[in-house]
CSV table of C-alpha atoms and ligand atoms in Angstrom, one decimal:
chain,number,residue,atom,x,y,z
R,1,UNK,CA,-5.3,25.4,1.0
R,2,UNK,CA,-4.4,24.4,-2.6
R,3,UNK,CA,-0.4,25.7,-2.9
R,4,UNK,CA,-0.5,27.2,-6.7
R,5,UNK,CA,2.8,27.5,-7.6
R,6,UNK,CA,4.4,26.4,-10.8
R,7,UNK,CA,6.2,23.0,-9.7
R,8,UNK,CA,7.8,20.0,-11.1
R,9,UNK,CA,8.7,17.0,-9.0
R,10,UNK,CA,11.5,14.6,-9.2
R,11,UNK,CA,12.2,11.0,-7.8
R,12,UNK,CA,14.9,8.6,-7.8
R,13,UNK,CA,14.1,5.0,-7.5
R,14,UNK,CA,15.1,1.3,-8.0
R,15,UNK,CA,19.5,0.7,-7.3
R,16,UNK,CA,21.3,3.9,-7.1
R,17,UNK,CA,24.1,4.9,-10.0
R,18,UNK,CA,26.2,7.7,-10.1
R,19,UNK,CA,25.2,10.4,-12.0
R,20,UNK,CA,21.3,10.8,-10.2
R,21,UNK,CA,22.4,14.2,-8.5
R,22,UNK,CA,23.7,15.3,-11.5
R,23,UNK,CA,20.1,14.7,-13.3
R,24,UNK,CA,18.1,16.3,-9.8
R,25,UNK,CA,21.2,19.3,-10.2
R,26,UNK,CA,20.7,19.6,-14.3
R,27,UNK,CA,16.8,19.0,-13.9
R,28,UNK,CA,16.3,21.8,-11.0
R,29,UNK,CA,18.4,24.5,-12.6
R,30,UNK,CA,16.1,23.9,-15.6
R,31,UNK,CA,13.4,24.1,-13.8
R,32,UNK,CA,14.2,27.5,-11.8
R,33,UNK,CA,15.1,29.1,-14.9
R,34,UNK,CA,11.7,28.7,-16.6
R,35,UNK,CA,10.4,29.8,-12.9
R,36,UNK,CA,9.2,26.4,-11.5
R,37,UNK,CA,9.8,25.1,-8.1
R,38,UNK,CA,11.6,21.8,-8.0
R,39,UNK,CA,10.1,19.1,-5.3
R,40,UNK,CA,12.4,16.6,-4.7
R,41,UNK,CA,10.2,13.2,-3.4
R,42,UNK,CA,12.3,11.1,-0.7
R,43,UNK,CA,13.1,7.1,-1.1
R,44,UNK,CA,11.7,7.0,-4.4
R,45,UNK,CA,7.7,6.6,-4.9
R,46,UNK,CA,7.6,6.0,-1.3
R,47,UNK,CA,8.5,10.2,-0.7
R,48,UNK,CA,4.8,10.6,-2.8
R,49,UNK,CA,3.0,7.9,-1.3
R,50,UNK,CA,4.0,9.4,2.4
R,51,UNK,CA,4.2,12.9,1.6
R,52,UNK,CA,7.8,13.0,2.4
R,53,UNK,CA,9.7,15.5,0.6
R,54,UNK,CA,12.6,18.2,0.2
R,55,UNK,CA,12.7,21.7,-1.6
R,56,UNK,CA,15.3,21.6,-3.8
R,57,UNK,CA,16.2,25.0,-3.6
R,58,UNK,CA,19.6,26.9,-5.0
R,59,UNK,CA,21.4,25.7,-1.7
R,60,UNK,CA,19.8,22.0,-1.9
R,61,UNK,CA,21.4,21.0,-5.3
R,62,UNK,CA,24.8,23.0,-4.8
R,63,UNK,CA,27.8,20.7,-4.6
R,64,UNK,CA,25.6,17.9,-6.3
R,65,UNK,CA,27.5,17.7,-9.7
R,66,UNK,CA,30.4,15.5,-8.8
R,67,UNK,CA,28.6,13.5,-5.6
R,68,UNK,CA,27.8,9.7,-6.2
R,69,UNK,CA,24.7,8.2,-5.2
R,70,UNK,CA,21.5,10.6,-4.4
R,71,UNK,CA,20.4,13.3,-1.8
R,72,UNK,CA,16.7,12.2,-2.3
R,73,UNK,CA,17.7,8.7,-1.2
R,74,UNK,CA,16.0,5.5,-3.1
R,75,UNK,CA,14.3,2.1,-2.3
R,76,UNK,CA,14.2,-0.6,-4.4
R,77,UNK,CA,10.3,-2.1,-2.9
R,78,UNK,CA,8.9,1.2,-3.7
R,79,UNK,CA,6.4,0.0,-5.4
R,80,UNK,CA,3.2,2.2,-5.4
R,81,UNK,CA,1.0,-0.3,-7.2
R,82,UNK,CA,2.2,-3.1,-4.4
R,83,UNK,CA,3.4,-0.9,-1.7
R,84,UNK,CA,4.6,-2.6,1.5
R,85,UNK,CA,2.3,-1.5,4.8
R,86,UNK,CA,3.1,-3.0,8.4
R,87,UNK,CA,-0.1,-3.6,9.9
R,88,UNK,CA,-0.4,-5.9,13.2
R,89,UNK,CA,3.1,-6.6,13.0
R,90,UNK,CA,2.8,-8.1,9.3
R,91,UNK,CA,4.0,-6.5,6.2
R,92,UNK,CA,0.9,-6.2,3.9
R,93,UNK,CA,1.2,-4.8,0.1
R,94,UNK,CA,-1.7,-2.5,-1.7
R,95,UNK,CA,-1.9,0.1,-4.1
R,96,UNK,CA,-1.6,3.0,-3.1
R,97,UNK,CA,-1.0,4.4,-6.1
R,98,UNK,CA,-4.3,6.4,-6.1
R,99,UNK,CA,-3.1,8.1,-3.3
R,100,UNK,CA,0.0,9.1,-4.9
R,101,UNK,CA,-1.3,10.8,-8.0
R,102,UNK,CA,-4.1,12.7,-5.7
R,103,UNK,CA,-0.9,14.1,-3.4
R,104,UNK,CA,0.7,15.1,-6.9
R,105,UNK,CA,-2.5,17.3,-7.5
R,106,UNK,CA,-2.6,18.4,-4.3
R,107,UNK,CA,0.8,20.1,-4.5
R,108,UNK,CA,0.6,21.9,-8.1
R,109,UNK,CA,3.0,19.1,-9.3
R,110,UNK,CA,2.8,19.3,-13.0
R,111,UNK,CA,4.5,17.2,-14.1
R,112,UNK,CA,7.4,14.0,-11.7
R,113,UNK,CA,10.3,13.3,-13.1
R,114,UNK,CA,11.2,9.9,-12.4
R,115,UNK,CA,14.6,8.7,-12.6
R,116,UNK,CA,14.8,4.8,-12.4
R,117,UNK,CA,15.4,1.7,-14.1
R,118,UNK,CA,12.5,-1.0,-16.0
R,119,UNK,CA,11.2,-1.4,-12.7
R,120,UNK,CA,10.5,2.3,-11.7
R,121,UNK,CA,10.0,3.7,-15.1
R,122,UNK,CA,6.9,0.3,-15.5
R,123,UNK,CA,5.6,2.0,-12.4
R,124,UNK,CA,6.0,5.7,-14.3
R,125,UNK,CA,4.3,3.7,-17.5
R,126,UNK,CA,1.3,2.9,-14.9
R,127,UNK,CA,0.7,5.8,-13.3
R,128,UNK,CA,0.6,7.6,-16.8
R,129,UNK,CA,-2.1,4.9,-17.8
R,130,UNK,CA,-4.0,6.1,-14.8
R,131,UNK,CA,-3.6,9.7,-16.0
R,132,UNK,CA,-1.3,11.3,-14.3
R,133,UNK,CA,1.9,13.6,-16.1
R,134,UNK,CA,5.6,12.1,-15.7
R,135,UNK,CA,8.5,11.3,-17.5
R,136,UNK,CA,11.1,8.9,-16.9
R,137,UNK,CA,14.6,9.2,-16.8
R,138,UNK,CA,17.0,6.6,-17.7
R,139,UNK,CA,19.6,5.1,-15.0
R,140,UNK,CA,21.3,1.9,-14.4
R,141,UNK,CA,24.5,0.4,-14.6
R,142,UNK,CA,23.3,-2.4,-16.4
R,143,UNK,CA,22.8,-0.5,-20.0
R,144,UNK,CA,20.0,-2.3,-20.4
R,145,UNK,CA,17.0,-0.6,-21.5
R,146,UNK,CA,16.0,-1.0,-24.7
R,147,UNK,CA,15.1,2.9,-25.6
R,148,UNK,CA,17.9,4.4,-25.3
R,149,UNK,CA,21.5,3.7,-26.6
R,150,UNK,CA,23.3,4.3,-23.3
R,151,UNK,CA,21.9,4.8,-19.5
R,152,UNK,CA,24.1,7.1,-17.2
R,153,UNK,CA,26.0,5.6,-14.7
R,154,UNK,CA,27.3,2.6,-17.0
R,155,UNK,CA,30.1,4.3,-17.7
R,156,UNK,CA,31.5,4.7,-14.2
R,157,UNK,CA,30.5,1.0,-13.6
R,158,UNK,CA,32.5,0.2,-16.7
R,159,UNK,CA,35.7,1.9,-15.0
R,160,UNK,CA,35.6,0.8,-12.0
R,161,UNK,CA,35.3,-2.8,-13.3
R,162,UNK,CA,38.9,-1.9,-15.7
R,163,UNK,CA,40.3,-0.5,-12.6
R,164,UNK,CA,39.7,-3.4,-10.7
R,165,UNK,CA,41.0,-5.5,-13.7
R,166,UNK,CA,44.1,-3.5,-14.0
R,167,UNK,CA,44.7,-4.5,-10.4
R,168,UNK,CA,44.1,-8.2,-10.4
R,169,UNK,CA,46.4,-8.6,-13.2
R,170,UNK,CA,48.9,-7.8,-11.2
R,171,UNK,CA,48.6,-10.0,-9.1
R,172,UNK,CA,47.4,-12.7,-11.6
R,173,UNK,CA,50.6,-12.3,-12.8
R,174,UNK,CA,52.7,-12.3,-9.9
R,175,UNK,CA,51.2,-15.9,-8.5
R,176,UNK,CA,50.5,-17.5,-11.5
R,177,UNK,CA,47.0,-17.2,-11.0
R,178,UNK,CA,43.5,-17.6,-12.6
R,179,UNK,CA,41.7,-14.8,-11.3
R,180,UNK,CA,38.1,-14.8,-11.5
R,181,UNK,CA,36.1,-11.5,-11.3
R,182,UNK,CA,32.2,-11.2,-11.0
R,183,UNK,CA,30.6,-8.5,-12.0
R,184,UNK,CA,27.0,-7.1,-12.0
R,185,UNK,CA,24.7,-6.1,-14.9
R,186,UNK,CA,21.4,-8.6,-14.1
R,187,UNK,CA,20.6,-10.5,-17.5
R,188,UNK,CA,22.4,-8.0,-20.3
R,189,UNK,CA,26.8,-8.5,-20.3
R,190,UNK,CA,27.5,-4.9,-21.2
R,191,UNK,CA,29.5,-4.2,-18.2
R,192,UNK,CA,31.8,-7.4,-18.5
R,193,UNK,CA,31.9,-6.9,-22.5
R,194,UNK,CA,33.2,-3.4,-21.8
R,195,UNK,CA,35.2,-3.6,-19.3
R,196,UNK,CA,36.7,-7.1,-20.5
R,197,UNK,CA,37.8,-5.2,-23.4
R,198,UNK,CA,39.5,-2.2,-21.6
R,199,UNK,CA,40.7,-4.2,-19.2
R,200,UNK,CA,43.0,-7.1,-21.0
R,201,UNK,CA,40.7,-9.9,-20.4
R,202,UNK,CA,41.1,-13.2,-22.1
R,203,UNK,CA,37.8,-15.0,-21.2
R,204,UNK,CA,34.5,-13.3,-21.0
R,205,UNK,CA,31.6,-14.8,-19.9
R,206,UNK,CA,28.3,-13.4,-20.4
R,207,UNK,CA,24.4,-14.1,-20.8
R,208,UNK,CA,24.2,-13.9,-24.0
R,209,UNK,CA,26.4,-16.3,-25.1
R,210,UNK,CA,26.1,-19.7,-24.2
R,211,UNK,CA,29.6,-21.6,-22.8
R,212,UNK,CA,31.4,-24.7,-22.2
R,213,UNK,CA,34.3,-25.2,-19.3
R,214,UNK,CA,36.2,-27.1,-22.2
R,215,UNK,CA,36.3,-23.9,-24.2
R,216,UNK,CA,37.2,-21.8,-20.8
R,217,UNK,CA,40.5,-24.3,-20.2
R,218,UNK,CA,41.5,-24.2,-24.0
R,219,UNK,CA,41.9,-20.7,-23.8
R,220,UNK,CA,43.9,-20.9,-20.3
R,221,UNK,CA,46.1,-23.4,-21.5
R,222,UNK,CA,46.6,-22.1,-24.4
R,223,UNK,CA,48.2,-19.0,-22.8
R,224,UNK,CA,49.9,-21.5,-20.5
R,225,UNK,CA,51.8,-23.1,-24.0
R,226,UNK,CA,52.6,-19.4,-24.9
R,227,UNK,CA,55.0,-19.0,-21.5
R,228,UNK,CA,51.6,-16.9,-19.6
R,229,UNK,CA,50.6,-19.2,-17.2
R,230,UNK,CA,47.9,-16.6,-15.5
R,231,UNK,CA,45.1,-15.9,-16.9
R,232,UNK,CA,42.0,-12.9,-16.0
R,233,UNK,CA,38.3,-14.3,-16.1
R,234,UNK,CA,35.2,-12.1,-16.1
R,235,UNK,CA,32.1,-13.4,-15.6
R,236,UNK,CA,28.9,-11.4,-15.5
R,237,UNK,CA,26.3,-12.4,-12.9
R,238,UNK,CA,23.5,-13.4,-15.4
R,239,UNK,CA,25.9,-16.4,-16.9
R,240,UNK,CA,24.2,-19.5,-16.3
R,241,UNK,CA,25.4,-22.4,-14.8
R,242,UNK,CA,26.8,-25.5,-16.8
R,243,UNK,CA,23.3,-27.1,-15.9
R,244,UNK,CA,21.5,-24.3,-17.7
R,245,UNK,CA,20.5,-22.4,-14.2
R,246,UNK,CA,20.5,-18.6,-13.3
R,247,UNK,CA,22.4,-18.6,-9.6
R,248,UNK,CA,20.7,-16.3,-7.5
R,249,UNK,CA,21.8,-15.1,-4.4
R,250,UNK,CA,18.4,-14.5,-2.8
R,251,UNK,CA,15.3,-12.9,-3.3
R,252,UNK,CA,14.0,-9.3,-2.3
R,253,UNK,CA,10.1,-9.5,-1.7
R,254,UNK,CA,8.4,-6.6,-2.7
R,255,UNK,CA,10.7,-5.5,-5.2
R,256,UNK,CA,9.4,-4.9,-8.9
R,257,UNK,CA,12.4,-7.4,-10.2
R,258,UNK,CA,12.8,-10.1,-6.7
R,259,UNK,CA,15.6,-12.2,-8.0
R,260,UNK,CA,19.1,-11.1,-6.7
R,261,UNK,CA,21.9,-12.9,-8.7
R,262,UNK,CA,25.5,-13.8,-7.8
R,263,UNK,CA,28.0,-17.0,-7.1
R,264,UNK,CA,28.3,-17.5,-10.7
R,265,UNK,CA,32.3,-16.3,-10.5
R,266,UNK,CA,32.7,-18.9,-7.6
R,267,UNK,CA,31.1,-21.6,-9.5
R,268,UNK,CA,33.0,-20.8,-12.7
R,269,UNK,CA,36.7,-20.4,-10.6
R,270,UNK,CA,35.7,-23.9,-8.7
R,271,UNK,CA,35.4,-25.6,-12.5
R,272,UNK,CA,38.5,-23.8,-13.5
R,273,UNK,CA,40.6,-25.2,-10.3
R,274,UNK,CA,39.4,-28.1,-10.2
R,275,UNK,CA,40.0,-29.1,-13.8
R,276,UNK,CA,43.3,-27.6,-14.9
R,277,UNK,CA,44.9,-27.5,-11.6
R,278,UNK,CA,46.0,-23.9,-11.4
R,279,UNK,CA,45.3,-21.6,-8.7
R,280,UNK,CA,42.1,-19.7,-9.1
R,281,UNK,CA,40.8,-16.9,-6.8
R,282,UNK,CA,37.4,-15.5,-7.1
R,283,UNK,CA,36.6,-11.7,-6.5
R,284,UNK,CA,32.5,-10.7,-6.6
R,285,UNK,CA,32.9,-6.6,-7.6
R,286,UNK,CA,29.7,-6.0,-5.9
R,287,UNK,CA,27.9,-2.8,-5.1
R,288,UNK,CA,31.6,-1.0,-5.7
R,289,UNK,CA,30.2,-1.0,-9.7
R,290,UNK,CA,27.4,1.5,-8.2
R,291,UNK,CA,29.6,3.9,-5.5
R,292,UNK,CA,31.6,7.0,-6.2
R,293,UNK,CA,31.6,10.0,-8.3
R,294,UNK,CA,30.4,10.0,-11.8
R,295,UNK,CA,33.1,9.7,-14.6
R,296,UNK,CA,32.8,12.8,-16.9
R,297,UNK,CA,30.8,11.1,-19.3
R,298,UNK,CA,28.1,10.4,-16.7
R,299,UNK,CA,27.9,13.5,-15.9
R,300,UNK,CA,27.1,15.0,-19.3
R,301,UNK,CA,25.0,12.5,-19.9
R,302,UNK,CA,23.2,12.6,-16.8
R,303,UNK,CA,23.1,16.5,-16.9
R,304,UNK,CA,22.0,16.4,-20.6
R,305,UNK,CA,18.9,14.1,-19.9
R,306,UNK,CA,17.9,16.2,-16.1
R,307,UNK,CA,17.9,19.6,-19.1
R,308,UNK,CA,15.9,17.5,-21.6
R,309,UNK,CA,13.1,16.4,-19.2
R,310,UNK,CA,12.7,19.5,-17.2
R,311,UNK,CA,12.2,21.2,-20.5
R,312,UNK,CA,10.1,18.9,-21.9
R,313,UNK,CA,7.8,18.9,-18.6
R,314,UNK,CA,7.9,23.2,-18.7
R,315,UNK,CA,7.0,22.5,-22.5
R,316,UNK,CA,3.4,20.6,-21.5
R,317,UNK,CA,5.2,17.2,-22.8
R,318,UNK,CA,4.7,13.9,-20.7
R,319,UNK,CA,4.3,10.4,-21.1
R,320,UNK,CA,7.4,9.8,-22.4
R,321,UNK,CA,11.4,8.9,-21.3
R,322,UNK,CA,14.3,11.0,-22.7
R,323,UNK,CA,16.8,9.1,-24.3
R,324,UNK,CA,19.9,9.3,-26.3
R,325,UNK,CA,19.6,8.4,-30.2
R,326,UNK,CA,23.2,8.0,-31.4
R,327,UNK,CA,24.7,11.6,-30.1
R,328,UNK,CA,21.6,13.3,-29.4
R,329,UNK,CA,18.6,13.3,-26.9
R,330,UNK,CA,15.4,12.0,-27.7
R,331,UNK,CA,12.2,10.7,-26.1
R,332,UNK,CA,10.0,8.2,-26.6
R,333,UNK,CA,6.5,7.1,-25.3
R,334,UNK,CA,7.0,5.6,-22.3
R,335,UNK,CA,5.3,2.2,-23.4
R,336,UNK,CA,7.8,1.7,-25.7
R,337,UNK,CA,10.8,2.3,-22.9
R,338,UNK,CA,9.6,-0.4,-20.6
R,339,UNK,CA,9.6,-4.2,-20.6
R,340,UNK,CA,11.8,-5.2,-23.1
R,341,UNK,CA,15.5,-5.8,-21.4
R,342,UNK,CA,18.4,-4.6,-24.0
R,343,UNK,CA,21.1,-7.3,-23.8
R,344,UNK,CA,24.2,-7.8,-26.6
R,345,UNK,CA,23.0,-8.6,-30.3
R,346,UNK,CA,25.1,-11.7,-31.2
R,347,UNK,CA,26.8,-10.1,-34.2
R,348,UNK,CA,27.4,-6.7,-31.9
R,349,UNK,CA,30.6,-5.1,-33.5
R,350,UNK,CA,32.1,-5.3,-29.8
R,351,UNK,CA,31.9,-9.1,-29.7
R,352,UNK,CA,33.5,-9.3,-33.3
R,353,UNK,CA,36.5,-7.2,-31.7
R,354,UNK,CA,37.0,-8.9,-29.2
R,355,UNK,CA,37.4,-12.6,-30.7
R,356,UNK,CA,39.6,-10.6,-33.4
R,357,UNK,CA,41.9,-10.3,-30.6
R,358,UNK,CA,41.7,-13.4,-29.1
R,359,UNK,CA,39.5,-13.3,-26.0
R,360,UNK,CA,37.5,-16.7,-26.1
R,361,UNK,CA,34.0,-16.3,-24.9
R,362,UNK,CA,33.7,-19.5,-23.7
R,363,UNK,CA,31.6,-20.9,-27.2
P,1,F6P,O1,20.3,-3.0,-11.6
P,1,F6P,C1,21.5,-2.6,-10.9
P,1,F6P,C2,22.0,-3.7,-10.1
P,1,F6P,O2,23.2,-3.2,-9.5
P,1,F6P,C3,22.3,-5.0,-10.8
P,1,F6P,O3,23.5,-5.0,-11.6
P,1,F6P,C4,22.3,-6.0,-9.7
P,1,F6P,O4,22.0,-7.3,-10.1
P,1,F6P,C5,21.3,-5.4,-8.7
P,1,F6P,O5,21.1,-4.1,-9.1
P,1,F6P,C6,21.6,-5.5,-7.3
P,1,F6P,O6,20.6,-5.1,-6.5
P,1,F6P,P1,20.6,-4.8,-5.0
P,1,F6P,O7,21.2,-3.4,-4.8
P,1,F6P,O8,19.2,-4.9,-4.5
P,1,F6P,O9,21.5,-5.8,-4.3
């Protein structure tokens, strides 16, 4: 029999970032308080497609505020307009995504909340086409959706890249080193902008800025002539190659976005060895940019967009993403949130900064 409570879901999909459980905490205590039941859908749209799912009761979303990653779990080929079925042994994809709105009916969901990047929020966009009620929530490390001025989860990125800038300069400067670091952020440089500033670097490298090795050496030799013969590189995995080429590390079928970059940073410190004869190491940051707790600013901002979009959905709005206008939260139609990648505007205040202080972007 049809359940009739008052619910709201809630799903987290796409690469994990600290500050989701603060959004499912901030998001379910709104919820409760306006007497609606939170569902909580497991592995991202794959929870709705296989009816797997939690109750996020008082007990569920206690503890949460301060936890990295998320209880509901998330998948990155969840994908419920190309959703991957085994079937004699082979994985076959179809859309299942009719499926997945009729289970949302089913259960009195009023409105899902779905937390996710371009990828899961296109897939929120296309289920709202098809009629059903969400909103998205933005997360990613990257910073790099255009509707909204910061995502949650960036920030913790960003110190965690400075903290592991702080250390290599040590060591940089011990050995008399070039040390290289690679760091995550797909095609937008916010994280290496960011935390190349906080963190003393004196070559960035990012997408949105074409570079030359010639330019990269100037600036290392140029601190070698000043008596600093170490030097901190950062190079964000979206750089291209001297030849003009992404380097991709592999590809992830099934997945809304399949290209999986990296080896940029080893390319880069090869170049740097090679043709000024100092030492270079290379360290890739990796997934450490996604793990831990949320810095303080994540969680506001995390817990400030869950509040926004549970009160929205209580409200009878849908259709849209919450975002954050300057200081305050917004939303906006969720057509207008997808699709269009926010990288670095060329005469970004940040990039003016930073050659004001010498750091050589490679031009
Ligand atoms: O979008 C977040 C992100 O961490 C990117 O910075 C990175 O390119 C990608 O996800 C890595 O994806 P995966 O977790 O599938 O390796």
């Amino acid at each position: 029999m049809r359940d009739l409570r008052k619910r709201l879901g809630i799903l987290t999909g796409g690469g994990d970032c600290p500050g989701l459980n603060a959004v499912i905490r901030a998001a379910t205590k709104t919820a409760m308080s306006h007497g609606y039941e939170m569902i909580g859908f497991l592995d991202g749209y794959t929870g709705v497609v296989e009816g797997r799912y939690i109750r996020l009761d008082p007990a569920a979303i206690s503890g949460l505020l301060h936890r990295g990653g998320t209880i509901l779990g998330t998948n990155n080929r969840s994908n419920p307009f190309y959703f991957p079925i085994q079937e004699n042994g082979e994985t076959i994809y179809r859309d299942m995504s009719d499926l997945a709105i009729e289970r949302l009916k089913e259960m009195n969901i009023e409105v899902l909340l779905v937390v996710g990047g371009d990828g899961t929020l296109a897939g929120a966009r296309d289920f709202k086409a098809k009629g059903a009620r969400v909103i998205g929530i933005p997360k990613t490390i990257d910073n790099d959706l255009a509707a909204t001025d910061q995502t949650f989860g960036f920030d913790t990125a960003v110190r965690t890249a400075t903290d592991a800038l702080d250390k290599l300069h040590t060591t940089a400067e011990s050995h008399h080193r070039v040390m290289v670091l690679e760091l995550m952020g797909r095609y937008a440089g916010w994280i290496a902008l960011y935390s190349g500033l906080a963190g003393g670097a004196d070559v960035i490298l990012i997408p949105e800025i074409p570079w030359n090795i010639e330019s990269v050496l100037a600036k290392i030799e140029a601190r070698r002539a000043e008596g600093k013969p170490f030097s901190i590189v950062v190079v964000a995995e979206g750089v291209k190659s001297p030849e003009g080429e992404l380097v991709v590390q592999r590809r992830v079928e099934g997945s809304v976005e399949r290209v999986r970059l990296g080896g940029i940073g080893q390319l880069v410190g090869k170049l740097i060895e090679e043709k000024s004869g100092i030492e270079t190491r290379v360290t890739v940051l990796g997934h450490i940019q996604r793990g831990g707790s949320p810095s303080s600013y994540d969680r506001v901002l995390a817990t400030r967009f869950g509040v926004a979009a549970a009160e929205l959905a209580v409200r009878g709005v849908h259709g849209v993403m919450v975002c954050l206008r300057g200081s305050d939260i917004s939303h906006v139609p969720l057509e207008e949130a997808v699709g269009k990648p926010r990288t670095i505007p060329r005469d970004h205040q940040l990039l003016a900064a930073a050659r004001a202080i010498g750091i050589s972007f490679g031009e």
